[in-house]
Short mmCIF file of C-alpha atoms and ligand atoms in Angstrom, two decimals:
data_model
loop_
_atom_site.label_atom_id
_atom_site.label_comp_id
_atom_site.label_asym_id
_atom_site.label_seq_id
_atom_site.Cartn_x
_atom_site.Cartn_y
_atom_site.Cartn_z
CA UNK A 1480 -83.45 191.48 -123.55
CA UNK A 1481 -86.79 191.49 -122.14
CA UNK A 1482 -87.75 187.91 -120.12
CA UNK A 1483 -91.55 186.90 -121.30
CA UNK A 1484 -93.03 183.55 -120.79
CA UNK A 1485 -95.90 182.01 -123.19
CA UNK A 1486 -97.03 178.98 -121.99
CA UNK A 1487 -101.12 177.15 -122.06
CA UNK A 1488 -103.03 174.72 -121.74
CA UNK A 1489 -105.61 172.81 -124.44
CA UNK A 1490 -109.54 172.86 -123.27
CA UNK A 1491 -110.13 169.01 -123.54
CA UNK A 1492 -111.36 169.57 -120.15
CA UNK A 1493 -110.85 170.38 -116.41
CA UNK A 1494 -107.02 171.09 -115.41
CA UNK A 1495 -105.87 167.85 -113.75
CA UNK A 1496 -102.78 167.73 -110.71
CA UNK A 1497 -100.46 166.47 -113.75
CA UNK A 1498 -101.12 170.45 -114.76
CA UNK A 1499 -100.48 171.44 -111.91
CA UNK A 1500 -97.28 170.03 -110.76
CA UNK A 1501 -95.71 169.97 -114.71
CA UNK A 1502 -96.32 173.72 -115.20
CA UNK A 1503 -99.26 175.58 -113.54
CA UNK A 1504 -97.79 176.01 -110.10
CA UNK A 1505 -94.27 176.90 -111.54
CA UNK A 1506 -96.16 179.87 -113.73
CA UNK A 1507 -97.83 181.25 -110.21
CA UNK A 1508 -94.48 181.35 -108.37
CA UNK A 1509 -92.86 182.96 -111.99
CA UNK A 1510 -95.42 185.72 -111.97
CA UNK A 1511 -95.43 186.16 -108.07
CA UNK A 1512 -91.08 186.13 -108.89
CA UNK A 1513 -91.50 189.74 -110.70
CA UNK A 1514 -88.64 188.64 -112.69
CA UNK A 1515 -91.04 188.56 -115.59
CA UNK A 1516 -91.37 191.32 -118.06
CA UNK A 1517 -94.95 190.01 -119.53
CA UNK A 1518 -96.76 186.36 -119.16
CA UNK A 1519 -99.21 184.96 -121.98
CA UNK A 1520 -101.02 182.46 -120.96
CA UNK A 1521 -102.62 180.98 -123.37
CA UNK A 1522 -105.76 178.59 -123.49
CA UNK A 1523 -105.55 176.82 -126.75
CA UNK A 1524 -108.68 175.99 -127.62
CA UNK A 1525 -107.88 176.58 -132.21
CA UNK A 1526 -105.05 173.62 -130.95
CA UNK A 1527 -107.86 171.22 -129.30
CA UNK A 1528 -109.67 171.40 -132.31
CA UNK A 1529 -107.41 169.58 -134.24
CA UNK A 1530 -108.60 166.29 -132.91
CA UNK A 1531 -111.68 167.41 -131.67
CA UNK A 1532 -113.09 169.07 -134.82
CA UNK A 1533 -116.15 166.97 -134.87
CA UNK A 1534 -116.53 168.19 -130.63
CA UNK A 1535 -116.39 172.57 -130.94
CA UNK A 1536 -119.33 171.60 -127.90
CA UNK A 1537 -116.11 170.34 -125.65
CA UNK A 1538 -113.80 172.41 -126.46
CA UNK A 1539 -116.12 175.17 -126.15
CA UNK A 1540 -117.49 173.93 -122.33
CA UNK A 1541 -114.01 173.81 -121.53
CA UNK A 1542 -112.65 177.47 -121.89
CA UNK A 1543 -114.28 178.11 -118.49
CA UNK A 1544 -112.75 175.81 -116.35
CA UNK A 1545 -110.09 176.31 -117.90
CA UNK A 1546 -109.92 179.97 -117.00
CA UNK A 1547 -111.68 179.22 -113.07
CA UNK A 1548 -108.66 176.97 -113.15
CA UNK A 1549 -106.27 179.00 -113.54
CA UNK A 1550 -107.87 181.92 -111.29
CA UNK A 1551 -108.03 179.51 -108.57
CA UNK A 1552 -104.19 178.23 -108.91
CA UNK A 1553 -103.14 182.29 -107.84
CA UNK A 1554 -102.81 183.30 -112.24
CA UNK A 1555 -103.60 186.52 -111.43
CA UNK A 1556 -105.15 189.03 -114.67
CA UNK A 1557 -103.19 191.51 -113.09
CA UNK A 1558 -99.81 190.92 -113.89
CA UNK A 1559 -100.67 187.69 -116.53
CA UNK A 1560 -102.03 188.07 -119.60
CA UNK A 1561 -104.60 185.16 -119.72
CA UNK A 1562 -105.97 184.70 -123.96
CA UNK A 1563 -108.44 182.40 -125.55
CA UNK A 1564 -106.23 181.38 -129.03
CA UNK A 1565 -108.67 181.38 -131.86
CA UNK A 1566 -109.17 185.00 -130.58
CA UNK A 1567 -106.05 186.43 -132.54
CA UNK A 1568 -106.42 185.45 -136.18
CA UNK A 1569 -102.82 186.53 -136.25
CA UNK A 1570 -101.36 182.88 -135.09
CA UNK A 1571 -103.25 182.03 -138.10
CA UNK A 1572 -101.19 183.38 -140.18
CA UNK A 1573 -97.75 183.41 -138.59
CA UNK A 1574 -98.68 179.30 -138.23
CA UNK A 1575 -98.92 179.49 -142.95
CA UNK A 1576 -95.78 181.00 -143.32
CA UNK A 1577 -93.80 178.40 -140.67
CA UNK A 1578 -95.13 175.64 -142.66
CA UNK A 1579 -92.69 176.83 -145.71
CA UNK A 1580 -90.02 176.04 -143.08
CA UNK A 1581 -90.78 172.77 -142.14
CA UNK A 1582 -90.62 169.11 -143.81
CA UNK A 1583 -93.22 166.32 -143.22
CA UNK A 1584 -90.82 163.81 -142.15
CA UNK A 1585 -89.42 166.16 -139.45
CA UNK A 1586 -93.25 166.93 -138.61
CA UNK A 1587 -93.41 162.54 -138.72
CA UNK A 1588 -90.27 162.55 -136.66
CA UNK A 1589 -92.21 164.19 -133.48
CA UNK A 1590 -92.09 161.47 -130.66
CA UNK A 1591 -95.13 163.27 -129.10
CA UNK A 1592 -97.39 163.68 -132.23
CA UNK A 1593 -96.34 160.25 -132.57
CA UNK A 1594 -97.64 159.00 -129.68
CA UNK A 1595 -100.37 161.32 -129.61
CA UNK A 1596 -101.81 159.21 -133.19
CA UNK A 1597 -101.16 155.95 -131.53
CA UNK A 1598 -103.37 157.36 -128.49
CA UNK A 1599 -106.70 158.79 -131.38
CA UNK A 1600 -106.62 156.64 -133.47
CA UNK A 1601 -105.08 158.20 -135.89
CA UNK A 1602 -102.80 156.15 -137.90
CA UNK A 1603 -104.45 155.99 -141.10
CA UNK A 1604 -106.71 159.56 -141.22
CA UNK A 1605 -104.18 162.21 -139.42
CA UNK A 1606 -106.20 165.01 -140.16
CA UNK A 1607 -103.64 167.97 -141.27
CA UNK A 1608 -104.25 170.24 -138.33
CA UNK A 1609 -103.55 168.14 -135.88
CA UNK A 1610 -100.32 167.07 -138.26
CA UNK A 1611 -99.45 170.31 -138.20
CA UNK A 1612 -99.69 171.36 -134.37
CA UNK A 1613 -96.45 171.33 -133.61
CA UNK A 1614 -96.14 174.59 -136.17
CA UNK A 1615 -98.46 176.67 -135.34
CA UNK A 1616 -97.51 176.30 -131.61
CA UNK A 1617 -94.12 177.24 -132.74
CA UNK A 1618 -96.67 180.32 -133.95
CA UNK A 1619 -97.14 181.29 -130.53
CA UNK A 1620 -94.15 180.92 -128.92
CA UNK A 1621 -92.47 183.33 -131.07
CA UNK A 1622 -96.02 185.40 -131.69
CA UNK A 1623 -95.09 187.55 -128.01
CA UNK A 1624 -91.02 186.55 -127.88
CA UNK A 1625 -91.01 183.84 -125.61
CA UNK A 1626 -88.04 183.96 -123.69
CA UNK A 1627 -89.20 181.27 -121.46
CA UNK A 1628 -91.51 178.23 -122.25
CA UNK A 1629 -92.94 176.39 -118.48
CA UNK A 1630 -94.40 173.29 -120.03
CA UNK A 1631 -94.06 169.93 -118.77
CA UNK A 1632 -91.64 166.60 -120.58
CA UNK A 1633 -94.00 166.07 -123.25
CA UNK A 1634 -93.63 170.14 -125.11
CA UNK A 1635 -89.72 169.61 -125.32
CA UNK A 1636 -89.98 168.18 -128.70
CA UNK A 1637 -92.50 171.59 -130.02
CA UNK A 1638 -89.87 173.58 -128.40
CA UNK A 1639 -87.60 171.80 -130.46
CA UNK A 1640 -89.81 172.57 -133.66
CA UNK A 1641 -90.13 176.23 -132.80
CA UNK A 1642 -86.28 176.68 -132.19
CA UNK A 1643 -85.45 175.93 -135.62
CA UNK A 1644 -88.09 177.20 -137.36
CA UNK A 1645 -86.58 180.40 -135.75
CA UNK A 1646 -83.24 179.28 -136.83
CA UNK A 1647 -84.49 178.95 -140.30
CA UNK A 1648 -86.47 181.77 -140.12
CA UNK A 1649 -83.71 184.29 -138.71
CA UNK A 1650 -81.42 182.99 -141.41
CA UNK A 1651 -83.20 182.92 -144.16
CA UNK A 1652 -84.90 186.52 -144.02
CA UNK A 1653 -82.81 188.45 -141.41
CA UNK A 1654 -82.84 188.52 -136.99
CA UNK A 1655 -86.47 188.73 -136.70
CA UNK A 1656 -87.47 185.38 -134.40
CA UNK A 1657 -86.68 185.12 -130.81
CA UNK A 1658 -85.34 181.81 -129.68
CA UNK A 1659 -87.37 180.80 -126.68
CA UNK A 1660 -86.40 177.70 -123.57
CA UNK A 1661 -88.29 175.53 -122.39
CA UNK A 1662 -88.31 176.19 -118.66
CA UNK A 1663 -89.26 172.54 -117.44
CA UNK A 1664 -90.30 171.33 -113.40
CA UNK A 1665 -87.38 171.17 -111.40
CA UNK A 1666 -88.74 167.80 -109.54
CA UNK A 1667 -88.52 164.58 -111.66
CA UNK A 1668 -91.27 163.12 -110.81
CA UNK A 1669 -93.32 166.34 -111.63
CA UNK A 1670 -91.98 166.15 -115.43
CA UNK A 1671 -94.78 163.28 -116.12
CA UNK A 1672 -96.77 162.78 -113.37
CA UNK A 1673 -98.53 159.28 -114.26
CA UNK A 1674 -102.20 158.81 -114.22
CA UNK A 1675 -104.04 156.64 -110.75
CA UNK A 1676 -104.68 153.91 -113.16
CA UNK A 1677 -100.46 153.36 -113.57
CA UNK A 1678 -100.03 154.45 -117.16
CA UNK A 1679 -97.32 157.00 -118.22
CA UNK A 1680 -99.42 160.30 -118.53
CA UNK A 1681 -102.01 161.40 -116.37
CA UNK A 1682 -103.98 163.12 -119.24
CA UNK A 1683 -107.76 164.69 -119.99
CA UNK A 1684 -108.28 162.20 -122.85
CA UNK A 1685 -107.13 159.38 -121.33
CA UNK A 1686 -109.57 159.46 -118.04
CA UNK A 1687 -107.52 158.44 -115.74
CA UNK A 1688 -106.79 162.50 -113.75
CA UNK A 1689 -107.84 163.96 -110.62
CA UNK A 1690 -108.73 167.44 -111.31
CA UNK A 1691 -108.64 170.33 -109.59
CA UNK A 1692 -112.20 170.96 -109.11
CA UNK A 1693 -112.69 167.78 -107.90
CA UNK A 1694 -114.86 167.20 -105.01
CA UNK A 1695 -113.17 166.67 -101.86
CA UNK A 1696 -115.00 163.11 -101.82
CA UNK A 1697 -113.63 162.63 -105.54
CA UNK A 1698 -110.29 163.15 -104.66
CA UNK A 1699 -110.96 160.44 -101.75
CA UNK A 1700 -112.25 158.13 -104.27
CA UNK A 1701 -110.22 158.23 -106.75
CA UNK A 1702 -107.38 158.17 -104.38
CA UNK A 1703 -108.35 154.80 -102.27
CA UNK A 1704 -108.50 152.97 -105.41
CA UNK A 1705 -105.17 154.59 -107.07
CA UNK A 1706 -102.66 151.15 -108.95
CA UNK A 1707 -100.75 150.63 -106.52
CA UNK A 1708 -98.18 147.42 -106.78
CA UNK A 1709 -99.88 144.72 -108.04
CA UNK A 1710 -97.74 141.96 -105.92
CA UNK A 1711 -98.17 143.29 -102.82
CA UNK A 1712 -101.51 141.28 -101.51
CA UNK A 1713 -100.95 141.47 -98.13
CA UNK A 1714 -99.29 143.82 -95.87
CA UNK A 1715 -96.25 141.72 -94.75
CA UNK A 1716 -95.54 141.48 -98.59
CA UNK A 1717 -92.90 143.40 -99.45
CA UNK A 1718 -93.69 146.01 -102.15
CA UNK A 1719 -92.52 147.65 -104.85
CA UNK A 1720 -91.97 151.72 -104.10
CA UNK A 1721 -90.40 152.16 -108.51
CA UNK A 1722 -92.31 152.53 -110.88
CA UNK A 1723 -95.93 152.68 -108.03
CA UNK A 1724 -98.28 156.32 -108.60
CA UNK A 1725 -99.20 156.46 -105.13
CA UNK A 1726 -95.25 156.89 -103.85
CA UNK A 1727 -94.97 158.98 -107.31
CA UNK A 1728 -97.14 161.13 -105.64
CA UNK A 1729 -96.04 161.26 -103.02
CA UNK A 1730 -92.58 162.35 -104.17
CA UNK A 1731 -94.38 165.39 -106.47
CA UNK A 1732 -96.98 166.92 -103.21
CA UNK A 1733 -95.17 165.92 -99.59
CA UNK A 1734 -92.68 167.11 -97.78
CA UNK A 1735 -91.52 166.98 -94.04
CA UNK A 1736 -94.03 169.11 -92.60
CA UNK A 1737 -96.97 166.87 -93.53
CA UNK A 1738 -95.31 163.14 -91.70
CA UNK A 1739 -95.48 165.50 -88.76
CA UNK A 1740 -99.63 166.70 -88.94
CA UNK A 1741 -100.58 162.87 -90.88
CA UNK A 1742 -98.50 160.52 -89.98
CA UNK A 1743 -95.84 160.66 -87.51
CA UNK A 1744 -94.69 156.95 -88.24
CA UNK A 1745 -92.33 158.43 -89.91
CA UNK A 1746 -89.65 162.05 -90.11
CA UNK A 1747 -89.98 162.02 -93.78
CA UNK A 1748 -90.68 160.08 -96.94
CA UNK A 1749 -87.45 158.33 -97.83
CA UNK A 1750 -88.53 156.35 -94.43
CA UNK A 1751 -92.13 155.73 -95.40
CA UNK A 1752 -90.31 154.54 -98.25
CA UNK A 1753 -87.99 151.60 -96.71
CA UNK A 1754 -90.53 150.22 -95.03
CA UNK A 1755 -92.95 149.77 -97.61
CA UNK A 1756 -89.98 148.29 -99.73
CA UNK A 1757 -89.07 146.30 -96.30
CA UNK A 1758 -92.92 145.06 -95.68
CA UNK A 1759 -95.58 145.72 -93.22
CA UNK A 1760 -96.76 148.79 -94.33
CA UNK A 1761 -100.11 148.24 -96.01
CA UNK A 1762 -101.29 150.35 -99.36
CA UNK A 1763 -104.42 152.25 -97.60
CA UNK A 1764 -102.52 153.83 -95.08
CA UNK A 1765 -99.96 155.20 -97.24
CA UNK A 1766 -103.02 155.98 -99.33
CA UNK A 1767 -105.17 157.82 -96.53
CA UNK A 1768 -101.47 159.81 -96.12
CA UNK A 1769 -101.43 160.73 -99.50
CA UNK A 1770 -104.92 161.98 -99.27
CA UNK A 1771 -104.37 164.27 -96.56
CA UNK A 1772 -101.27 166.05 -98.22
CA UNK A 1773 -103.42 165.72 -101.50
CA UNK A 1774 -106.45 167.87 -99.84
CA UNK A 1775 -103.69 169.88 -97.83
CA UNK A 1776 -102.46 171.16 -101.24
CA UNK A 1777 -106.21 171.39 -103.13
CA UNK A 1778 -108.92 172.81 -100.84
CA UNK A 1779 -107.88 176.36 -100.60
CA UNK A 1780 -107.52 176.06 -104.34
CA UNK A 1781 -110.90 174.18 -104.89
CA UNK A 1782 -112.37 177.29 -102.01
CA UNK A 1783 -110.53 180.42 -104.10
CA UNK A 1784 -112.29 178.31 -107.64
CA UNK A 1785 -116.09 178.95 -105.36
CA UNK A 1786 -115.34 182.32 -105.28
CA UNK A 1787 -114.49 182.57 -108.48
CA UNK A 1788 -117.61 180.70 -110.00
CA UNK A 1789 -119.85 183.53 -108.42
CA UNK A 1790 -118.79 185.89 -110.92
CA UNK A 1791 -119.10 184.28 -114.22
CA UNK A 1792 -119.62 187.22 -116.92
CA UNK A 1793 -116.41 188.64 -114.55
CA UNK A 1794 -114.04 185.77 -116.54
CA UNK A 1795 -115.32 186.15 -119.76
CA UNK A 1796 -114.42 189.77 -119.67
CA UNK A 1797 -110.80 188.87 -118.46
CA UNK A 1798 -110.77 187.15 -121.74
CA UNK A 1799 -111.79 189.03 -123.51
CA UNK A 1800 -109.18 191.87 -122.19
CA UNK A 1801 -106.76 189.89 -122.58
CA UNK A 1802 -107.29 188.68 -125.81
CA UNK A 1803 -107.16 192.06 -127.52
CA UNK A 1804 -103.95 192.61 -125.33
CA UNK A 1805 -102.39 189.64 -126.96
CA UNK A 1806 -103.85 190.82 -130.20
CA UNK A 1807 -101.91 194.48 -130.31
CA UNK A 1808 -98.56 192.19 -129.38
CA UNK A 1809 -99.54 189.22 -132.03
CA UNK A 1810 -100.31 191.78 -134.86
CA UNK A 1811 -96.37 194.00 -134.32
CA UNK A 1812 -94.63 190.53 -134.15
CA UNK A 1813 -96.58 190.25 -138.02
CA UNK A 1814 -95.81 193.30 -139.45
CA UNK A 1815 -92.03 192.44 -138.07
CA UNK A 1816 -92.52 188.86 -139.34
CA UNK A 1817 -94.25 190.37 -143.26
CA UNK A 1818 -91.02 193.30 -142.84
CA UNK A 1819 -88.50 190.44 -143.29
CA UNK A 1820 -90.16 188.61 -145.27
CA UNK A 1821 -91.12 191.50 -147.80
CA UNK A 1822 -94.19 190.93 -148.14
CA UNK A 1823 -95.10 194.43 -146.99
CA UNK A 1824 -95.75 195.68 -150.50
CA UNK A 1825 -97.89 198.61 -149.33
CA UNK A 1826 -95.31 200.22 -146.42
CA UNK A 1827 -92.32 199.65 -149.65
CA UNK A 1828 -91.95 203.20 -150.57
CA UNK A 1829 -88.55 201.52 -151.87
CA UNK A 1830 -90.22 198.87 -153.39
CA UNK A 1831 -92.61 201.06 -155.32
CA UNK A 1832 -91.06 203.56 -156.00
CA UNK A 1833 -88.04 201.40 -157.21
CA UNK A 1834 -90.46 199.46 -159.32
CA UNK A 1835 -91.68 203.08 -160.82
CA UNK A 1836 -88.23 203.15 -161.83
CA UNK A 1837 -88.02 200.29 -163.33
CA UNK A 1838 -90.85 201.16 -165.56
CA UNK A 1839 -89.96 204.62 -166.61
CA UNK A 1840 -86.98 203.01 -168.02
CA UNK A 1841 -88.46 200.66 -170.17
CA UNK A 1842 -90.09 203.25 -172.36
P1 ATP B 2899 -104.79 166.41 -124.03
O1 ATP B 2899 -105.26 164.24 -123.44
O2 ATP B 2899 -105.66 167.09 -124.47
O3 ATP B 2899 -103.53 166.51 -124.76
P2 ATP B 2899 -104.04 166.83 -121.69
O4 ATP B 2899 -104.22 166.43 -120.21
O5 ATP B 2899 -101.81 166.42 -122.25
O6 ATP B 2899 -104.83 166.93 -122.61
P3 ATP B 2899 -101.84 169.38 -122.01
O7 ATP B 2899 -103.16 170.79 -122.27
O8 ATP B 2899 -101.96 169.35 -123.43
O9 ATP B 2899 -102.93 168.37 -121.20
O10 ATP B 2899 -101.32 169.86 -121.85
C1 ATP B 2899 -100.56 171.48 -121.23
C2 ATP B 2899 -99.93 170.99 -120.12
O11 ATP B 2899 -99.43 170.60 -118.82
C3 ATP B 2899 -97.95 171.09 -120.87
O12 ATP B 2899 -97.22 171.62 -120.42
C4 ATP B 2899 -98.39 169.28 -120.91
O13 ATP B 2899 -96.72 169.55 -120.87
C5 ATP B 2899 -98.53 169.80 -119.28
N1 ATP B 2899 -99.07 168.51 -118.55
C6 ATP B 2899 -100.01 167.69 -119.47
N2 ATP B 2899 -99.87 166.54 -118.80
C7 ATP B 2899 -98.98 166.37 -117.77
C8 ATP B 2899 -99.00 165.49 -116.87
N3 ATP B 2899 -99.39 164.71 -116.23
N4 ATP B 2899 -97.58 165.61 -115.55
C9 ATP B 2899 -96.67 166.83 -116.19
N5 ATP B 2899 -97.36 167.66 -116.55
C10 ATP B 2899 -98.20 167.80 -117.80
MG1 MG B 2900 -101.59 167.33 -124.06
#
C-alpha cells in the first residue's frame, strides 16, 4: 500500500510556533525522508469559513500568509502538493455522503469541537457547518487515501471520527476508503504548546501567539513579557518549572548545544531547571536564553520568507497547480465512492440493462 500524507491548517492567521513544533516541522522532515509516495498539504479555507462566515476577508488575506509560512519552513512544491481546500468541490460531495454515516449525538461528543464552541461563545447558536466540520475533515483525509495525518493533539478526535466513517463506509458499501493514522509529535510538550499567556493552547483565535513571521524585535518583546511562575517574585525564591510556559518552550526548542553557545553556566536544561526550582535563578536570565534559542530557529525561516515575498504571483501559481493536482486525485476517489454507493447510474451498464429487461418482461 502506498504511504500518503494529508494535513493542513486553517488560514485564520499566519502560522505560529505551536504549529511549527506541533506539525509543520515534522511535515518537512517527513517530506525530506523520501518515505512517502504522496504528500498533500491543505490550506483549509472552507473550514476556516465555518466559524468566520462573516469575515471572508480574513480568510482571503491569510491564504498567502500560510502559504509563505509553508514555503519558508521548507515545504517544497516539487515534493508536496500544496492546495486550497475550497478549490476542490469533490470534498463537499464526499462530506455530503459521509453525513449520513454520523449521528448528531456522536458529533456532540467531540471534545475538541465542544471546547471550541465554548471558546467562540457559540453555545446557543452553533453554525451547522462548524458543528459538522469533523465530517468535512474526514472527507479531506479520505479523498487522498491518506495513511498518515501529522497533526497536533487537538486533532486526535477528528482522526477518530474519520476512522469511524471509514469503517462504517467500508462495512456498508464495501472496502473503498483508506483507514488513516494520526502522527503526533514525539516530544510531549509539542503536543499542545501553550500560549505566551500561559493558556492551555497557543491559538490564532486566542491572540497569544509567537508567529513564524514575527520580527526579531517582536519575538524578543513577546518572550520577555511571557507569563512565568506568578509565585516567583524575587530571584532567590524557589520557582515552579512545571506548567511554566518559559520552560515548556525551552523543552520544545532547546538542545544541549544551545547552552554552550548562549548560557555556559549550565550543561543542559535539567541543570537550569534544578537551579530555578532551588531558587537563585531569575526569570529574565531564562527568558534571554529562550530568546536566543528561538531566534536561532526562527531566523532562517524569516530569511527565506523575505525571499518568497519577492514573487507573490508565483506563490499563487504554485497553489493553483497544487489545487489542480489535488482535484484530480479527489475526483478519482469520489468516483470510487460513487461506484461503491451505486450512484454511478450512467456508467453502470448492468443497471441499464437490468432495468430494460425488467420493463420488457412487464409487458
Ligand atoms: P484556530 O484558532 O483558527 O483554530 P489554530 O491556531 O488552532 O487556529 P489550526 O489551523 O486549527 O490552528 O491547526 C493547524 C495544525 O496545527 C493542527 O495540526 C493543530 O493540531 C496544530 N496546532 C495548532 N495549535 C497548536 C499548538 N498550540 N500546539 C501544537 N500543535 C498545534
Ligand atoms: Mg484550531
